[in-house]
PDB file of C-alpha atoms in Angstrom:
ATOM      1  CA  MET A   1     -61.004  50.156  52.570  1.00  0.00           C
ATOM      2  CA  SER A   2     -60.314  52.739  49.014  1.00  0.00           C
ATOM      3  CA  ALA A   3     -62.266  54.661  47.358  1.00  0.00           C
ATOM      4  CA  LEU A   4     -61.388  52.819  44.555  1.00  0.00           C
ATOM      5  CA  GLU A   5     -62.361  49.373  45.948  1.00  0.00           C
ATOM      6  CA  THR A   6     -65.479  50.803  47.250  1.00  0.00           C
ATOM      7  CA  ALA A   7     -66.645  51.696  44.089  1.00  0.00           C
ATOM      8  CA  PHE A   8     -65.384  48.376  43.053  1.00  0.00           C
ATOM      9  CA  SER A   9     -67.414  46.633  45.430  1.00  0.00           C
ATOM     10  CA  ASN A  10     -70.504  48.523  44.843  1.00  0.00           C
ATOM     11  CA  ALA A  11     -70.576  47.825  40.800  1.00  0.00           C
ATOM     12  CA  GLU A  12     -70.140  44.037  41.774  1.00  0.00           C
ATOM     13  CA  ALA A  13     -73.254  44.361  43.247  1.00  0.00           C
ATOM     14  CA  ARG A  14     -74.565  45.738  40.243  1.00  0.00           C
ATOM     15  CA  LEU A  15     -73.446  43.422  37.342  1.00  0.00           C
ATOM     16  CA  GLY A  16     -76.458  42.649  35.109  1.00  0.00           C
ATOM     17  CA  THR A  17     -78.616  45.425  36.301  1.00  0.00           C
ATOM     18  CA  GLU A  18     -79.631  48.211  34.762  1.00  0.00           C
ATOM     19  CA  VAL A  19     -77.744  51.801  36.303  1.00  0.00           C
ATOM     20  CA  GLY A  20     -79.706  54.632  34.753  1.00  0.00           C
ATOM     21  CA  VAL A  21     -81.877  55.966  32.656  1.00  0.00           C
ATOM     22  CA  SER A  22     -81.000  59.268  30.439  1.00  0.00           C
ATOM     23  CA  ASN A  23     -83.781  62.021  29.791  1.00  0.00           C
ATOM     24  CA  TRP A  24     -84.885  62.630  27.163  1.00  0.00           C
ATOM     25  CA  ILE A  25     -83.001  64.954  23.740  1.00  0.00           C
ATOM     26  CA  THR A  26     -85.033  66.198  20.927  1.00  0.00           C
ATOM     27  CA  VAL A  27     -82.913  65.685  17.175  1.00  0.00           C
ATOM     28  CA  ASP A  28     -84.214  68.481  15.469  1.00  0.00           C
ATOM     29  CA  GLN A  29     -82.945  69.012  12.535  1.00  0.00           C
ATOM     30  CA  PRO A  30     -81.052  72.422  13.667  1.00  0.00           C
ATOM     31  CA  MET A  31     -78.989  69.652  15.749  1.00  0.00           C
ATOM     32  CA  ILE A  32     -78.528  67.624  12.544  1.00  0.00           C
ATOM     33  CA  ASP A  33     -77.200  70.164  10.212  1.00  0.00           C
ATOM     34  CA  GLN A  34     -74.805  71.396  13.205  1.00  0.00           C
ATOM     35  CA  PHE A  35     -73.207  68.013  12.845  1.00  0.00           C
ATOM     36  CA  ALA A  36     -73.758  67.884   9.255  1.00  0.00           C
ATOM     37  CA  GLU A  37     -71.333  71.034   9.241  1.00  0.00           C
ATOM     38  CA  THR A  38     -68.481  69.598  11.816  1.00  0.00           C
ATOM     39  CA  THR A  39     -68.494  66.290  10.568  1.00  0.00           C
ATOM     40  CA  TYR A  40     -68.609  67.218   6.324  1.00  0.00           C
ATOM     41  CA  ASP A  41     -71.485  64.969   5.971  1.00  0.00           C
ATOM     42  CA  THR A  42     -73.988  66.613   4.070  1.00  0.00           C
ATOM     43  CA  GLN A  43     -75.437  63.696   2.166  1.00  0.00           C
ATOM     44  CA  TRP A  44     -79.229  65.213   1.396  1.00  0.00           C
ATOM     45  CA  ILE A  45     -80.871  61.756   3.768  1.00  0.00           C
ATOM     46  CA  HIS A  46     -79.520  64.425   6.708  1.00  0.00           C
ATOM     47  CA  VAL A  47     -80.114  67.533   5.111  1.00  0.00           C
ATOM     48  CA  ASP A  48     -82.753  68.148   3.016  1.00  0.00           C
ATOM     49  CA  PRO A  49     -86.004  68.229   4.171  1.00  0.00           C
ATOM     50  CA  GLU A  50     -87.864  68.115   0.976  1.00  0.00           C
ATOM     51  CA  ARG A  51     -85.902  65.604  -1.444  1.00  0.00           C
ATOM     52  CA  ALA A  52     -86.051  62.620   1.627  1.00  0.00           C
ATOM     53  CA  ALA A  53     -89.365  63.564   2.199  1.00  0.00           C
ATOM     54  CA  ALA A  54     -90.167  62.769  -1.267  1.00  0.00           C
ATOM     55  CA  GLU A  55     -87.090  59.031  -2.201  1.00  0.00           C
ATOM     56  CA  THR A  56     -87.196  58.170   1.436  1.00  0.00           C
ATOM     57  CA  PRO A  57     -88.841  56.158   3.236  1.00  0.00           C
ATOM     58  CA  PHE A  58     -88.968  57.909   6.437  1.00  0.00           C
ATOM     59  CA  GLY A  59     -91.118  61.002   5.987  1.00  0.00           C
ATOM     60  CA  GLY A  60     -88.217  63.140   5.659  1.00  0.00           C
ATOM     61  CA  THR A  61     -84.319  63.655   7.166  1.00  0.00           C
ATOM     62  CA  ILE A  62     -82.601  60.866   9.643  1.00  0.00           C
ATOM     63  CA  ALA A  63     -80.015  61.537  11.992  1.00  0.00           C
ATOM     64  CA  HIS A  64     -76.742  60.135  11.408  1.00  0.00           C
ATOM     65  CA  GLY A  65     -75.730  57.108  13.725  1.00  0.00           C
ATOM     66  CA  PHE A  66     -72.887  58.536  14.787  1.00  0.00           C
ATOM     67  CA  LEU A  67     -74.632  62.072  16.103  1.00  0.00           C
ATOM     68  CA  THR A  68     -76.949  59.632  17.589  1.00  0.00           C
ATOM     69  CA  LEU A  69     -73.425  57.720  19.256  1.00  0.00           C
ATOM     70  CA  SER A  70     -72.004  61.074  19.801  1.00  0.00           C
ATOM     71  CA  LEU A  71     -75.172  61.693  22.863  1.00  0.00           C
ATOM     72  CA  ALA A  72     -74.106  58.507  24.558  1.00  0.00           C
ATOM     73  CA  SER A  73     -71.717  60.981  26.263  1.00  0.00           C
ATOM     74  CA  ARG A  74     -74.999  63.795  27.181  1.00  0.00           C
ATOM     75  CA  PHE A  75     -76.738  60.804  28.914  1.00  0.00           C
ATOM     76  CA  ALA A  76     -73.891  59.267  30.761  1.00  0.00           C
ATOM     77  CA  TYR A  77     -73.653  62.110  32.466  1.00  0.00           C
ATOM     78  CA  ASP A  78     -77.739  61.859  32.936  1.00  0.00           C
ATOM     79  CA  CYS A  79     -76.551  58.333  34.631  1.00  0.00           C
ATOM     80  CA  PHE A  80     -73.452  58.202  36.082  1.00  0.00           C
ATOM     81  CA  PRO A  81     -72.241  61.133  39.251  1.00  0.00           C
ATOM     82  CA  MET A  82     -68.898  60.942  39.875  1.00  0.00           C
ATOM     83  CA  LEU A  83     -67.982  58.186  42.702  1.00  0.00           C
ATOM     84  CA  PRO A  84     -66.964  59.236  46.072  1.00  0.00           C
ATOM     85  CA  GLY A  85     -62.822  59.080  45.531  1.00  0.00           C
ATOM     86  CA  GLN A  86     -62.954  59.604  41.242  1.00  0.00           C
ATOM     87  CA  VAL A  87     -61.336  62.749  39.866  1.00  0.00           C
ATOM     88  CA  MET A  88     -62.043  61.950  36.351  1.00  0.00           C
ATOM     89  CA  GLY A  89     -63.536  60.211  33.486  1.00  0.00           C
ATOM     90  CA  ILE A  90     -62.349  58.407  30.338  1.00  0.00           C
ATOM     91  CA  ASN A  91     -64.232  57.302  27.538  1.00  0.00           C
ATOM     92  CA  TYR A  92     -62.771  53.697  26.552  1.00  0.00           C
ATOM     93  CA  GLY A  93     -64.352  52.436  23.451  1.00  0.00           C
ATOM     94  CA  MET A  94     -66.797  50.550  22.132  1.00  0.00           C
ATOM     95  CA  ASN A  95     -66.418  46.484  21.898  1.00  0.00           C
ATOM     96  CA  LYS A  96     -70.082  46.069  19.427  1.00  0.00           C
ATOM     97  CA  LEU A  97     -72.009  48.341  17.969  1.00  0.00           C
ATOM     98  CA  ARG A  98     -74.993  48.974  16.063  1.00  0.00           C
ATOM     99  CA  PHE A  99     -77.417  51.008  14.347  1.00  0.00           C
ATOM    100  CA  LEU A 100     -80.466  49.126  14.208  1.00  0.00           C
ATOM    101  CA  MET A 101     -82.859  52.028  13.267  1.00  0.00           C
ATOM    102  CA  PRO A 102     -82.851  55.362  11.928  1.00  0.00           C
ATOM    103  CA  VAL A 103     -83.548  58.836  13.766  1.00  0.00           C
ATOM    104  CA  ARG A 104     -86.567  60.945  12.199  1.00  0.00           C
ATOM    105  CA  ALA A 105     -85.203  64.540  12.903  1.00  0.00           C
ATOM    106  CA  GLY A 106     -87.469  65.542  15.799  1.00  0.00           C
ATOM    107  CA  ALA A 107     -87.780  62.646  17.384  1.00  0.00           C
ATOM    108  CA  ARG A 108     -86.594  62.243  21.023  1.00  0.00           C
ATOM    109  CA  LEU A 109     -83.790  59.773  21.736  1.00  0.00           C
ATOM    110  CA  ARG A 110     -82.863  59.029  25.416  1.00  0.00           C
ATOM    111  CA  GLY A 111     -80.405  56.645  26.860  1.00  0.00           C
ATOM    112  CA  ARG A 112     -80.484  52.938  28.956  1.00  0.00           C
ATOM    113  CA  PHE A 113     -77.888  51.575  30.479  1.00  0.00           C
ATOM    114  CA  THR A 114     -76.862  47.901  32.421  1.00  0.00           C
ATOM    115  CA  LEU A 115     -73.178  47.420  33.432  1.00  0.00           C
ATOM    116  CA  GLN A 116     -72.576  43.950  32.108  1.00  0.00           C
ATOM    117  CA  LYS A 117     -68.760  43.863  33.334  1.00  0.00           C
ATOM    118  CA  VAL A 118     -66.567  45.829  36.185  1.00  0.00           C
ATOM    119  CA  THR A 119     -62.382  45.202  36.426  1.00  0.00           C
ATOM    120  CA  LYS A 120     -59.852  46.612  38.182  1.00  0.00           C
ATOM    121  CA  ARG A 121     -57.141  48.022  35.651  1.00  0.00           C
ATOM    122  CA  SER A 122     -54.927  49.229  38.978  1.00  0.00           C
ATOM    123  CA  ALA A 123     -54.690  50.381  41.884  1.00  0.00           C
ATOM    124  CA  THR A 124     -56.242  53.998  40.470  1.00  0.00           C
ATOM    125  CA  ASP A 125     -58.579  52.945  37.324  1.00  0.00           C
ATOM    126  CA  LEU A 126     -61.698  50.993  36.983  1.00  0.00           C
ATOM    127  CA  LEU A 127     -63.309  49.861  34.335  1.00  0.00           C
ATOM    128  CA  ARG A 128     -66.744  49.181  33.568  1.00  0.00           C
ATOM    129  CA  GLU A 129     -68.433  47.688  30.504  1.00  0.00           C
ATOM    130  CA  ASN A 130     -72.054  48.652  29.986  1.00  0.00           C
ATOM    131  CA  LEU A 131     -74.708  48.034  27.915  1.00  0.00           C
ATOM    132  CA  LEU A 132     -76.354  50.595  26.776  1.00  0.00           C
ATOM    133  CA  THR A 133     -79.205  51.494  24.408  1.00  0.00           C
ATOM    134  CA  ILE A 134     -80.496  54.130  22.881  1.00  0.00           C
ATOM    135  CA  GLU A 135     -84.418  54.209  22.386  1.00  0.00           C
ATOM    136  CA  ILE A 136     -85.945  56.410  19.848  1.00  0.00           C
ATOM    137  CA  GLU A 137     -89.330  57.794  22.371  1.00  0.00           C
ATOM    138  CA  GLY A 138     -92.559  56.112  20.601  1.00  0.00           C
ATOM    139  CA  GLU A 139     -90.973  52.736  19.085  1.00  0.00           C
ATOM    140  CA  LYS A 140     -90.018  49.203  19.898  1.00  0.00           C
ATOM    141  CA  THR A 141     -86.188  49.184  18.292  1.00  0.00           C
ATOM    142  CA  PRO A 142     -83.640  51.361  19.519  1.00  0.00           C
ATOM    143  CA  ALA A 143     -81.820  53.241  17.370  1.00  0.00           C
ATOM    144  CA  LEU A 144     -78.433  51.598  18.185  1.00  0.00           C
ATOM    145  CA  VAL A 145     -76.765  49.026  20.785  1.00  0.00           C
ATOM    146  CA  ALA A 146     -73.675  49.165  22.339  1.00  0.00           C
ATOM    147  CA  GLU A 147     -70.855  47.679  24.594  1.00  0.00           C
ATOM    148  CA  TRP A 148     -69.709  51.048  26.096  1.00  0.00           C
ATOM    149  CA  LEU A 149     -66.302  50.655  28.133  1.00  0.00           C
ATOM    150  CA  GLY A 150     -65.274  53.739  31.134  1.00  0.00           C
ATOM    151  CA  LEU A 151     -63.195  54.038  33.179  1.00  0.00           C
ATOM    152  CA  ALA A 152     -63.464  55.493  36.177  1.00  0.00           C
ATOM    153  CA  ILE A 153     -60.004  57.006  37.405  1.00  0.00           C
ATOM    154  CA  PHE A 154     -59.637  57.178  41.278  1.00  0.00           C
ATOM    155  CA  GLU A 155     -56.673  59.463  43.261  1.00  0.00           C
ATOM    156  CA  ASP A 156     -54.446  57.453  44.348  1.00  0.00           C
TER     157      ASP A 156
END
């Protein structure tokens, strides 16, 4: 059995199950400021702690939604090691994405992955769809939920 066939069979057996929970990452003001600078999104709710504390219900600044989403790649590194015979993994996009709760500066986040679907696209490509939930430590409502697609590319 090829490495891809083995990976497909193993993934099929895990459909509907949690496949990983990442380590926590702190989203602090310097991280938010760097993201704002990089993306040219310097809206005051992200970069002006005093104004955000005075004029928002959040008590301070909040992270950009896309900053929170961008951490998904880091969370995946914690949860998806390379499989035997896999040569690379590729982000294939999202089917659905919802931002459910703002992330306050200083919050800790982690990613939780549940395998929803797996498809053999070719003799070398395995498409996995995972439900990604980015949790905020101490909050019942997650920061976001998404159906994330990833390609696992295997040797030919």
